[in-house]
Amino acid sequence: EHVGFVWRNLRRLGVPEAEIEDAAHAVFMVVLRRLAEFDGDAAITTWLYSIARGVASNRRRGLLRRQRRHADA
């Protein structure tokens, strides 16, 4: 139901197109792990966005690390 929402936001958050599918999968893995923490006070999309933002940040950070590693080699 919310895959399109997550997909679009990952793209907007700077996840490279080639990594969006993996990043979306990572978002929903976090959702499964943390589902009991969702209390319903906010919209589900707000919660999903915050998870997607964290996943996107981790992906960008990993990409920067890989680029630095290749530049040093």
N, CA, C and O atoms as a GROMACS GRO file, in nm:
protein
  292
    1GLU      N    1   0.082  -0.121   0.000
    1GLU     CA    2   0.000   0.000   0.000
    1GLU      C    3   0.086   0.127   0.000
    1GLU      O    4   0.048   0.227  -0.062
    2HIS      N    5   0.200   0.125   0.068
    2HIS     CA    6   0.282   0.246   0.083
    2HIS      C    7   0.415   0.240   0.009
    2HIS      O    8   0.501   0.326   0.029
    3VAL      N    9   0.432   0.140  -0.074
    3VAL     CA   10   0.559   0.125  -0.147
    3VAL      C   11   0.587   0.247  -0.235
    3VAL      O   12   0.700   0.296  -0.238
    4GLY      N   13   0.487   0.294  -0.308
    4GLY     CA   14   0.506   0.410  -0.395
    4GLY      C   15   0.549   0.534  -0.317
    4GLY      O   16   0.636   0.609  -0.361
    5PHE      N   17   0.487   0.553  -0.202
    5PHE     CA   18   0.523   0.667  -0.116
    5PHE      C   19   0.670   0.657  -0.073
    5PHE      O   20   0.745   0.755  -0.082
    6VAL      N   21   0.710   0.540  -0.027
    6VAL     CA   22   0.848   0.520   0.018
    6VAL      C   23   0.944   0.537  -0.099
    6VAL      O   24   1.047   0.603  -0.086
    7TRP      N   25   0.910   0.478  -0.213
    7TRP     CA   26   0.994   0.484  -0.333
    7TRP      C   27   1.019   0.630  -0.373
    7TRP      O   28   1.134   0.671  -0.394
    8ARG      N   29   0.911   0.707  -0.384
    8ARG     CA   30   0.923   0.849  -0.425
    8ARG      C   31   1.008   0.928  -0.327
    8ARG      O   32   1.090   1.010  -0.368
    9ASN      N   33   0.989   0.904  -0.199
    9ASN     CA   34   1.064   0.980  -0.101
    9ASN      C   35   1.211   0.940  -0.098
    9ASN      O   36   1.297   1.025  -0.077
   10LEU      N   37   1.241   0.814  -0.117
   10LEU     CA   38   1.382   0.774  -0.125
   10LEU      C   39   1.449   0.843  -0.242
   10LEU      O   40   1.564   0.887  -0.231
   11ARG      N   41   1.378   0.852  -0.355
   11ARG     CA   42   1.434   0.922  -0.472
   11ARG      C   43   1.458   1.069  -0.437
   11ARG      O   44   1.565   1.123  -0.467
   12ARG      N   45   1.360   1.134  -0.375
   12ARG     CA   46   1.374   1.275  -0.337
   12ARG      C   47   1.486   1.296  -0.235
   12ARG      O   48   1.547   1.402  -0.231
   13LEU      N   49   1.510   1.196  -0.153
   13LEU     CA   50   1.612   1.207  -0.050
   13LEU      C   51   1.753   1.174  -0.101
   13LEU      O   52   1.848   1.170  -0.023
   14GLY      N   53   1.765   1.152  -0.231
   14GLY     CA   54   1.898   1.139  -0.292
   14GLY      C   55   1.951   0.998  -0.305
   14GLY      O   56   2.070   0.980  -0.332
   15VAL      N   57   1.866   0.898  -0.286
   15VAL     CA   58   1.915   0.760  -0.306
   15VAL      C   59   1.929   0.738  -0.457
   15VAL      O   60   1.835   0.764  -0.533
   16PRO      N   61   2.046   0.690  -0.501
   16PRO     CA   62   2.065   0.666  -0.645
   16PRO      C   63   1.960   0.568  -0.698
   16PRO      O   64   1.921   0.474  -0.629
   17GLU      N   65   1.916   0.590  -0.819
   17GLU     CA   66   1.811   0.509  -0.881
   17GLU      C   67   1.842   0.359  -0.873
   17GLU      O   68   1.752   0.278  -0.849
   18ALA      N   69   1.968   0.324  -0.892
   18ALA     CA   70   2.007   0.183  -0.890
   18ALA      C   71   1.993   0.120  -0.751
   18ALA      O   72   1.991  -0.003  -0.739
   19GLU      N   73   1.984   0.202  -0.647
   19GLU     CA   74   1.977   0.150  -0.510
   19GLU      C   75   1.839   0.165  -0.446
   19GLU      O   76   1.820   0.124  -0.332
   20ILE      N   77   1.744   0.224  -0.517
   20ILE     CA   78   1.614   0.251  -0.456
   20ILE      C   79   1.542   0.123  -0.415
   20ILE      O   80   1.482   0.118  -0.308
   21GLU      N   81   1.545   0.021  -0.497
   21GLU     CA   82   1.476  -0.103  -0.462
   21GLU      C   83   1.532  -0.162  -0.333
   21GLU      O   84   1.456  -0.203  -0.245
   22ASP      N   85   1.664  -0.167  -0.322
   22ASP     CA   86   1.725  -0.219  -0.200
   22ASP      C   87   1.694  -0.130  -0.080
   22ASP      O   88   1.669  -0.180   0.030
   23ALA      N   89   1.695   0.000  -0.100
   23ALA     CA   90   1.665   0.093   0.009
   23ALA      C   91   1.520   0.079   0.054
   23ALA      O   92   1.492   0.083   0.174
   24ALA      N   93   1.427   0.062  -0.040
   24ALA     CA   94   1.286   0.044  -0.004
   24ALA      C   95   1.270  -0.086   0.076
   24ALA      O   96   1.195  -0.090   0.174
   25HIS      N   97   1.340  -0.189   0.035
   25HIS     CA   98   1.337  -0.314   0.110
   25HIS      C   99   1.389  -0.291   0.252
   25HIS      O  100   1.331  -0.342   0.348
   26ALA      N  101   1.497  -0.215   0.265
   26ALA     CA  102   1.552  -0.185   0.397
   26ALA      C  103   1.452  -0.109   0.483
   26ALA      O  104   1.441  -0.135   0.603
   27VAL      N  105   1.379  -0.015   0.422
   27VAL     CA  106   1.277   0.061   0.497
   27VAL      C  107   1.174  -0.036   0.555
   27VAL      O  108   1.141  -0.026   0.674
   28PHE      N  109   1.124  -0.127   0.475
   28PHE     CA  110   1.020  -0.217   0.523
   28PHE      C  111   1.074  -0.323   0.619
   28PHE      O  112   0.997  -0.377   0.699
   29MET      N  113   1.202  -0.353   0.613
   29MET     CA  114   1.262  -0.440   0.714
   29MET      C  115   1.264  -0.368   0.849
   29MET      O  116   1.236  -0.429   0.953
   30VAL      N  117   1.296  -0.240   0.848
   30VAL     CA  118   1.292  -0.160   0.971
   30VAL      C  119   1.149  -0.153   1.023
   30VAL      O  120   1.125  -0.167   1.143
   31VAL      N  121   1.053  -0.132   0.933
   31VAL     CA  122   0.912  -0.127   0.972
   31VAL      C  123   0.873  -0.257   1.043
   31VAL      O  124   0.809  -0.253   1.148
   32LEU      N  125   0.910  -0.370   0.987
   32LEU     CA  126   0.876  -0.498   1.051
   32LEU      C  127   0.938  -0.510   1.190
   32LEU      O  128   0.873  -0.557   1.283
   33ARG      N  129   1.063  -0.467   1.203
   33ARG     CA  130   1.131  -0.474   1.334
   33ARG      C  131   1.069  -0.380   1.436
   33ARG      O  132   1.062  -0.412   1.554
   34ARG      N  133   1.023  -0.263   1.389
   34ARG     CA  134   0.978  -0.159   1.482
   34ARG      C  135   0.827  -0.140   1.485
   34ARG      O  136   0.779  -0.043   1.544
   35LEU      N  137   0.751  -0.228   1.424
   35LEU     CA  138   0.606  -0.212   1.415
   35LEU      C  139   0.539  -0.195   1.551
   35LEU      O  140   0.444  -0.118   1.565
   36ALA      N  141   0.587  -0.265   1.650
   36ALA     CA  142   0.530  -0.254   1.785
   36ALA      C  143   0.548  -0.114   1.844
   36ALA      O  144   0.474  -0.074   1.934
   37GLU      N  145   0.647  -0.040   1.795
   37GLU     CA  146   0.673   0.096   1.845
   37GLU      C  147   0.577   0.199   1.787
   37GLU      O  148   0.564   0.309   1.842
   38PHE      N  149   0.510   0.166   1.677
   38PHE     CA  150   0.419   0.262   1.613
   38PHE      C  151   0.293   0.272   1.697
   38PHE      O  152   0.219   0.175   1.711
   39ASP      N  153   0.270   0.391   1.753
   39ASP     CA  154   0.157   0.408   1.845
   39ASP      C  155   0.034   0.469   1.778
   39ASP      O  156  -0.072   0.477   1.841
   40GLY      N  157   0.045   0.512   1.654
   40GLY     CA  158  -0.070   0.566   1.582
   40GLY      C  159  -0.100   0.711   1.612
   40GLY      O  160  -0.199   0.764   1.562
   41ASP      N  161  -0.017   0.778   1.691
   41ASP     CA  162  -0.039   0.920   1.718
   41ASP      C  163  -0.020   1.005   1.592
   41ASP      O  164  -0.089   1.105   1.573
   42ALA      N  165   0.073   0.964   1.508
   42ALA     CA  166   0.099   1.034   1.382
   42ALA      C  167   0.052   0.945   1.267
   42ALA      O  168   0.022   0.827   1.285
   43ALA      N  169   0.045   1.004   1.149
   43ALA     CA  170   0.007   0.927   1.030
   43ALA      C  171   0.115   0.823   1.001
   43ALA      O  172   0.233   0.846   1.028
   44ILE      N  173   0.075   0.712   0.947
   44ILE     CA  174   0.171   0.607   0.910
   44ILE      C  175   0.273   0.661   0.811
   44ILE      O  176   0.389   0.620   0.814
   45THR      N  177   0.232   0.752   0.723
   45THR     CA  178   0.325   0.806   0.625
   45THR      C  179   0.432   0.893   0.692
   45THR      O  180   0.545   0.900   0.644
   46THR      N  181   0.397   0.958   0.801
   46THR     CA  182   0.496   1.037   0.875
   46THR      C  183   0.603   0.944   0.930
   46THR      O  184   0.722   0.973   0.922
   47TRP      N  185   0.560   0.834   0.987
   47TRP     CA  186   0.652   0.736   1.043
   47TRP      C  187   0.738   0.673   0.933
   47TRP      O  188   0.859   0.659   0.949
   48LEU      N  189   0.674   0.636   0.823
   48LEU     CA  190   0.748   0.579   0.711
   48LEU      C  191   0.851   0.677   0.656
   48LEU      O  192   0.963   0.638   0.622
   49TYR      N  193   0.814   0.804   0.647
   49TYR     CA  194   0.907   0.905   0.597
   49TYR      C  195   1.030   0.914   0.687
   49TYR      O  196   1.142   0.924   0.639
   50SER      N  197   1.008   0.912   0.818
   50SER     CA  198   1.123   0.924   0.908
   50SER      C  199   1.216   0.803   0.895
   50SER      O  200   1.338   0.817   0.903
   51ILE      N  201   1.159   0.685   0.875
   51ILE     CA  202   1.242   0.566   0.853
   51ILE      C  203   1.315   0.577   0.719
   51ILE      O  204   1.434   0.548   0.711
   52ALA      N  205   1.244   0.619   0.616
   52ALA     CA  206   1.306   0.635   0.483
   52ALA      C  207   1.418   0.738   0.488
   52ALA      O  208   1.522   0.720   0.425
   53ARG      N  209   1.398   0.844   0.564
   53ARG     CA  210   1.502   0.946   0.577
   53ARG      C  211   1.628   0.888   0.639
   53ARG      O  212   1.739   0.918   0.594
   54GLY      N  213   1.612   0.805   0.742
   54GLY     CA  214   1.728   0.741   0.804
   54GLY      C  215   1.797   0.644   0.711
   54GLY      O  216   1.920   0.641   0.704
   55VAL      N  217   1.720   0.564   0.639
   55VAL     CA  218   1.778   0.469   0.544
   55VAL      C  219   1.853   0.544   0.434
   55VAL      O  220   1.964   0.506   0.397
   56ALA      N  221   1.791   0.651   0.381
   56ALA     CA  222   1.855   0.730   0.275
   56ALA      C  223   1.986   0.791   0.326
   56ALA      O  224   2.086   0.793   0.254
   57SER      N  225   1.984   0.841   0.447
   57SER     CA  226   2.105   0.900   0.505
   57SER      C  227   2.216   0.795   0.516
   57SER      O  228   2.331   0.823   0.482
   58ASN      N  229   2.181   0.677   0.563
   58ASN     CA  230   2.281   0.570   0.573
   58ASN      C  231   2.334   0.531   0.436
   58ASN      O  232   2.454   0.505   0.421
   59ARG      N  233   2.248   0.526   0.336
   59ARG     CA  234   2.291   0.492   0.199
   59ARG      C  235   2.387   0.597   0.144
   59ARG      O  236   2.490   0.563   0.086
   60ARG      N  237   2.352   0.725   0.164
   60ARG     CA  238   2.439   0.832   0.114
   60ARG      C  239   2.574   0.828   0.184
   60ARG      O  240   2.678   0.845   0.120
   61ARG      N  241   2.573   0.806   0.315
   61ARG     CA  242   2.697   0.798   0.391
   61ARG      C  243   2.782   0.682   0.342
   61ARG      O  244   2.904   0.696   0.328
   62GLY      N  245   2.720   0.567   0.316
   62GLY     CA  246   2.793   0.452   0.263
   62GLY      C  247   2.852   0.480   0.127
   62GLY      O  248   2.965   0.440   0.098
   63LEU      N  249   2.777   0.549   0.043
   63LEU     CA  250   2.826   0.585  -0.090
   63LEU      C  251   2.948   0.676  -0.079
   63LEU      O  252   3.046   0.658  -0.151
   64LEU      N  253   2.943   0.774   0.010
   64LEU     CA  254   3.058   0.863   0.030
   64LEU      C  255   3.180   0.786   0.077
   64LEU      O  256   3.292   0.812   0.032
   65ARG      N  257   3.159   0.690   0.169
   65ARG     CA  258   3.271   0.608   0.216
   65ARG      C  259   3.333   0.528   0.103
   65ARG      O  260   3.455   0.521   0.091
   66ARG      N  261   3.248   0.468   0.020
   66ARG     CA  262   3.299   0.389  -0.093
   66ARG      C  263   3.376   0.478  -0.191
   66ARG      O  264   3.481   0.438  -0.242
   67GLN      N  265   3.324   0.599  -0.216
   67GLN     CA  266   3.392   0.690  -0.308
   67GLN      C  267   3.528   0.732  -0.252
   67GLN      O  268   3.625   0.740  -0.327
   68ARG      N  269   3.534   0.759  -0.123
   68ARG     CA  270   3.661   0.796  -0.061
   68ARG      C  271   3.761   0.681  -0.067
   68ARG      O  272   3.880   0.700  -0.093
   69ARG      N  273   3.711   0.560  -0.042
   69ARG     CA  274   3.797   0.442  -0.044
   69ARG      C  275   3.858   0.421  -0.183
   69ARG      O  276   3.976   0.389  -0.196
   70HIS      N  277   3.775   0.441  -0.287
   70HIS     CA  278   3.824   0.425  -0.424
   70HIS      C  279   3.918   0.538  -0.463
   70HIS      O  280   4.011   0.518  -0.540
   71ALA      N  281   3.894   0.657  -0.411
   71ALA     CA  282   3.981   0.770  -0.441
   71ALA      C  283   4.119   0.753  -0.377
   71ALA      O  284   4.221   0.794  -0.432
   72ASP      N  285   4.119   0.689  -0.258
   72ASP     CA  286   4.246   0.666  -0.187
   72ASP      C  287   4.326   0.552  -0.249
   72ASP      O  288   4.447   0.544  -0.230
   73ALA      N  289   4.260   0.465  -0.321
   73ALA     CA  290   4.327   0.346  -0.376
   73ALA      C  291   4.410   0.379  -0.498
   73ALA      O  292   4.473   0.291  -0.556
   0.00000   0.00000   0.00000
